[in-house]
Amino acid sequence: KNQVEQSPQSLIILEGKNCTLQCNYTVSPFSNLRWYKQDTGRGPVSLTIMTFSENTKSNGRYTATLDADTKQSSLHITASQLSDSASYICVVSAYGNNRLAFGKGNQVVVIP
Amino acid sequence: ETGVTQTPRHLVMGMTNKKSLKCEQHLGHNAMYWYKQSAKKPLELMFVYNFKEQTENNSVPSRFSPECPNSSHLFLHLHTLQPEDSALYLCASSQDPLRGTEAFFGQGTRLTVV
């Protein structure tokens, strides 16, 4: 079983609408959690990184939340734009090793 | 631009060919990684290099052979690949692998084995 589970697997939203992506993880001991955006055929680019003590972090129209007690994170996209169409990958790092646990990604398609 | 450059961006090769993927990072990082990304699957870690030394080989078949001549360059030599090896191969670098510091990814090489 993957240590990082993301939902929904794919999502279609209208331009201008908001959406929320979910990430549940079992990685322990927890070090940090990152959300990456990956455009088709390109490498992932970091959006946010959060450590144990951080609950919310924003990057423009992207807002990530973290509940380290329940081991859940979410990524909220506000006022979506066509350029937000991409795969959003949740990545969790365990403390003390070089392992990154990757989710399969949330595939978001924004339509006009 | 993330500071990690991969070449070529696309590669089509036959099963009997030998080719190499190149990765270069301009971030002064100490660790470099190769990942494989297949459709509808999470990124799979292949190799980790820290200060030019291989610290992890994630049970990768010997038809994939990594080389790290210095901390800024990483190669992946390919020979006698199979069609199921077709995927996006991503290189990444980070400052400190043991502390889970942020990984910066290259644009990837889309490999097709025919």
Tab-separated table of C-alpha atoms in Angstrom:
chain	number	residue	atom	x	y	z
A	1	LYS	CA	0.000	0.000	0.000
A	2	ASN	CA	1.305	3.428	-0.948
A	3	GLN	CA	2.281	5.628	1.960
A	4	VAL	CA	0.666	8.649	0.311
A	5	GLU	CA	-2.885	8.499	-1.011
A	6	GLN	CA	-4.434	11.335	-2.978
A	7	SER	CA	-8.023	12.008	-3.923
A	8	PRO	CA	-9.778	12.610	-6.187
A	9	GLN	CA	-7.694	10.894	-8.847
A	10	SER	CA	-8.948	13.361	-11.456
A	11	LEU	CA	-11.095	16.461	-11.430
A	12	ILE	CA	-12.662	18.716	-14.057
A	13	ILE	CA	-13.593	22.224	-12.969
A	14	LEU	CA	-14.866	25.364	-14.652
A	15	GLU	CA	-12.532	28.306	-15.002
A	16	GLY	CA	-12.960	30.671	-12.079
A	17	LYS	CA	-14.204	28.013	-9.661
A	18	ASN	CA	-12.410	26.747	-6.570
A	19	CYS	CA	-11.352	23.187	-5.838
A	20	THR	CA	-9.743	21.220	-3.030
A	21	LEU	CA	-7.389	18.271	-3.367
A	22	GLN	CA	-6.783	15.786	-0.561
A	23	CYS	CA	-3.682	13.931	0.601
A	24	ASN	CA	-3.550	11.301	3.351
A	25	TYR	CA	-0.245	9.810	4.436
A	26	THR	CA	1.189	7.211	6.789
A	27	VAL	CA	4.852	8.272	6.604
A	28	SER	CA	6.534	8.296	10.010
A	29	PRO	CA	8.437	9.970	11.563
A	30	PHE	CA	7.149	12.965	9.679
A	31	SER	CA	9.549	15.635	8.477
A	32	ASN	CA	7.715	17.733	5.927
A	33	LEU	CA	5.033	17.672	3.261
A	34	ARG	CA	5.167	19.333	-0.115
A	35	TRP	CA	2.760	19.900	-2.913
A	36	TYR	CA	4.198	19.897	-6.415
A	37	LYS	CA	2.571	20.965	-9.660
A	38	GLN	CA	3.493	18.955	-12.726
A	39	ASP	CA	2.483	20.137	-16.174
A	40	THR	CA	2.127	17.438	-18.815
A	41	GLY	CA	5.515	16.191	-19.976
A	42	ARG	CA	7.407	18.435	-17.552
A	43	GLY	CA	9.124	17.980	-14.222
A	44	PRO	CA	7.332	18.703	-10.920
A	45	VAL	CA	7.679	22.218	-9.521
A	46	SER	CA	7.282	22.914	-5.815
A	47	LEU	CA	4.246	24.933	-4.700
A	48	THR	CA	4.421	24.722	-0.906
A	49	ILE	CA	6.378	22.978	1.813
A	50	MET	CA	5.119	22.528	5.366
A	51	THR	CA	6.718	21.175	8.500
A	52	PHE	CA	5.072	19.633	11.548
A	53	SER	CA	4.263	22.943	13.217
A	54	GLU	CA	2.678	24.626	10.197
A	55	ASN	CA	-1.060	24.371	9.581
A	56	THR	CA	-1.503	26.599	6.555
A	57	LYS	CA	0.704	27.979	3.841
A	58	SER	CA	-0.233	29.982	0.774
A	59	ASN	CA	1.420	30.573	-2.559
A	60	GLY	CA	-0.700	32.945	-4.602
A	61	ARG	CA	-4.001	31.227	-5.369
A	62	TYR	CA	-2.765	27.960	-3.849
A	63	THR	CA	-3.350	27.321	-0.136
A	64	ALA	CA	-2.136	24.160	1.536
A	65	THR	CA	-3.229	22.900	4.937
A	66	LEU	CA	-1.698	20.273	7.167
A	67	ASP	CA	-3.133	18.319	10.086
A	68	ALA	CA	-0.214	16.330	11.413
A	69	ASP	CA	-2.408	14.604	14.003
A	70	THR	CA	-4.706	13.045	11.424
A	71	LYS	CA	-1.933	12.919	8.802
A	72	GLN	CA	-3.952	14.789	6.247
A	73	SER	CA	-3.197	17.663	3.931
A	74	SER	CA	-5.228	19.577	1.401
A	75	LEU	CA	-4.434	21.914	-1.461
A	76	HIS	CA	-7.047	24.539	-2.255
A	77	ILE	CA	-7.007	26.300	-5.612
A	78	THR	CA	-8.887	29.591	-5.667
A	79	ALA	CA	-10.398	31.131	-8.797
A	80	SER	CA	-8.933	28.483	-11.074
A	81	GLN	CA	-7.299	29.415	-14.351
A	82	LEU	CA	-6.715	27.374	-17.485
A	83	SER	CA	-3.028	27.241	-16.597
A	84	ASP	CA	-3.889	25.363	-13.412
A	85	SER	CA	-4.551	22.265	-15.530
A	86	ALA	CA	-1.867	19.878	-14.305
A	87	SER	CA	-1.139	17.003	-11.967
A	88	TYR	CA	-0.724	17.986	-8.316
A	89	ILE	CA	1.530	15.647	-6.397
A	90	CYS	CA	1.704	15.312	-2.628
A	91	VAL	CA	5.182	14.368	-1.388
A	92	VAL	CA	5.958	13.441	2.192
A	93	SER	CA	9.427	13.221	3.661
A	94	ALA	CA	10.390	11.031	6.602
A	95	TYR	CA	12.857	12.443	9.086
A	96	GLY	CA	16.344	10.994	9.035
A	97	ASN	CA	16.517	9.454	5.583
A	98	ASN	CA	16.524	10.478	1.969
A	99	ARG	CA	13.244	8.831	1.110
A	100	LEU	CA	10.457	10.880	-0.404
A	101	ALA	CA	7.044	9.189	-0.552
A	102	PHE	CA	5.056	10.303	-3.581
A	103	GLY	CA	1.335	10.206	-4.165
A	104	LYS	CA	-0.001	9.317	-7.611
A	105	GLY	CA	-1.181	12.882	-8.091
A	106	ASN	CA	-4.494	14.657	-8.562
A	107	GLN	CA	-5.112	15.329	-12.242
A	108	VAL	CA	-6.895	18.678	-12.571
A	109	VAL	CA	-8.407	19.889	-15.817
A	110	VAL	CA	-9.749	23.434	-15.948
A	111	ILE	CA	-12.198	24.115	-18.764
A	112	PRO	CA	-13.423	27.497	-20.037
B	1	GLU	CA	13.693	27.036	-14.653
B	2	THR	CA	14.451	24.980	-11.580
B	3	GLY	CA	18.235	24.937	-12.008
B	4	VAL	CA	18.211	21.280	-13.049
B	5	THR	CA	18.663	20.624	-16.755
B	6	GLN	CA	18.047	17.320	-18.481
B	7	THR	CA	18.939	16.280	-22.018
B	8	PRO	CA	17.574	15.079	-24.277
B	9	ARG	CA	13.931	16.012	-23.659
B	10	HIS	CA	12.717	13.173	-25.856
B	11	LEU	CA	14.377	9.909	-26.856
B	12	VAL	CA	13.220	7.014	-28.977
B	13	MET	CA	15.456	3.968	-28.975
B	14	GLY	CA	15.390	0.387	-30.104
B	15	MET	CA	15.851	-2.489	-27.710
B	16	THR	CA	19.389	-3.127	-28.965
B	17	ASN	CA	20.533	0.501	-28.762
B	18	LYS	CA	22.762	2.129	-26.174
B	19	LYS	CA	21.962	5.685	-25.133
B	20	SER	CA	22.628	7.998	-22.200
B	21	LEU	CA	20.521	10.542	-20.346
B	22	LYS	CA	22.258	13.590	-18.920
B	23	CYS	CA	21.401	15.751	-15.939
B	24	GLU	CA	23.154	18.889	-14.738
B	25	GLN	CA	22.349	21.016	-11.711
B	26	HIS	CA	23.523	24.575	-11.095
B	27	LEU	CA	22.265	24.840	-7.514
B	28	GLY	CA	25.339	23.704	-5.612
B	29	HIS	CA	23.431	20.744	-4.197
B	30	ASN	CA	25.135	17.677	-2.820
B	31	ALA	CA	22.601	15.013	-3.728
B	32	MET	CA	21.223	13.937	-7.092
B	33	TYR	CA	18.503	11.448	-7.939
B	34	TRP	CA	17.012	9.510	-10.815
B	35	TYR	CA	13.276	8.844	-10.780
B	36	LYS	CA	11.061	6.924	-13.181
B	37	GLN	CA	7.504	8.119	-13.773
B	38	SER	CA	5.161	5.722	-15.537
B	39	ALA	CA	1.576	6.513	-16.400
B	40	LYS	CA	-0.836	6.475	-13.431
B	41	LYS	CA	1.891	5.446	-10.972
B	42	PRO	CA	3.749	7.432	-8.320
B	43	LEU	CA	7.287	8.517	-9.020
B	44	GLU	CA	9.671	5.627	-8.406
B	45	LEU	CA	13.084	6.348	-6.946
B	46	MET	CA	15.841	4.610	-8.915
B	47	PHE	CA	19.209	5.886	-7.668
B	48	VAL	CA	20.555	8.348	-5.135
B	49	TYR	CA	23.987	9.942	-5.190
B	50	ASN	CA	25.359	11.976	-2.297
B	51	PHE	CA	28.685	13.759	-2.778
B	52	LYS	CA	29.234	11.690	-5.956
B	53	GLU	CA	28.818	8.386	-4.131
B	54	GLN	CA	25.899	6.102	-4.838
B	55	THR	CA	23.952	5.714	-1.617
B	56	GLU	CA	20.902	3.942	-2.932
B	57	ASN	CA	20.011	1.575	-5.736
B	58	ASN	CA	16.329	0.785	-5.510
B	59	SER	CA	16.575	-2.694	-7.069
B	60	VAL	CA	16.956	-1.249	-10.534
B	61	PRO	CA	17.748	-3.699	-13.381
B	62	SER	CA	21.337	-3.637	-14.586
B	63	ARG	CA	20.263	-2.401	-18.017
B	64	PHE	CA	20.132	0.997	-16.265
B	65	SER	CA	23.618	2.148	-15.250
B	66	PRO	CA	24.082	5.472	-13.449
B	67	GLU	CA	27.244	7.552	-13.396
B	68	CYS	CA	28.015	10.585	-11.255
B	69	PRO	CA	31.398	12.125	-12.176
B	70	ASN	CA	30.883	15.098	-9.853
B	71	SER	CA	28.193	16.656	-7.690
B	72	SER	CA	26.813	18.687	-10.583
B	73	HIS	CA	26.417	15.989	-13.205
B	74	LEU	CA	24.505	12.742	-13.330
B	75	PHE	CA	24.122	10.302	-16.197
B	76	LEU	CA	21.896	7.317	-16.802
B	77	HIS	CA	23.318	4.876	-19.333
B	78	LEU	CA	20.761	2.704	-21.066
B	79	HIS	CA	21.279	-0.565	-22.913
B	80	THR	CA	19.083	-3.437	-24.079
B	81	LEU	CA	15.952	-1.805	-22.701
B	82	GLN	CA	12.473	-3.278	-22.854
B	83	PRO	CA	9.269	-1.588	-24.080
B	84	GLU	CA	8.009	-1.468	-20.474
B	85	ASP	CA	10.933	0.843	-19.684
B	86	SER	CA	9.206	3.561	-21.678
B	87	ALA	CA	8.481	6.366	-19.208
B	88	LEU	CA	9.383	9.879	-18.136
B	89	TYR	CA	12.783	9.836	-16.422
B	90	LEU	CA	13.254	12.662	-13.973
B	91	CYS	CA	16.456	13.900	-12.427
B	92	ALA	CA	16.366	15.834	-9.168
B	93	SER	CA	18.816	17.412	-6.767
B	94	SER	CA	18.661	18.499	-3.145
B	95	GLN	CA	20.985	20.061	-0.613
B	96	ASP	CA	20.824	17.482	2.148
B	97	PRO	CA	19.236	14.096	1.460
B	98	LEU	CA	19.217	13.057	5.109
B	99	ARG	CA	17.101	16.008	6.179
B	100	GLY	CA	14.547	15.694	3.423
B	101	THR	CA	15.335	19.119	2.040
B	102	GLU	CA	13.425	20.236	-1.002
B	103	ALA	CA	14.101	18.390	-4.226
B	104	PHE	CA	14.298	20.370	-7.430
B	105	PHE	CA	13.344	18.453	-10.551
B	106	GLY	CA	14.496	18.702	-14.125
B	107	GLN	CA	12.047	18.766	-17.021
B	108	GLY	CA	12.508	15.065	-17.609
B	109	THR	CA	13.387	12.882	-20.580
B	110	ARG	CA	10.458	11.187	-22.267
B	111	LEU	CA	11.846	7.790	-23.261
B	112	THR	CA	10.138	5.497	-25.730
B	113	VAL	CA	11.560	2.020	-26.320
B	114	VAL	CA	10.472	0.403	-29.571
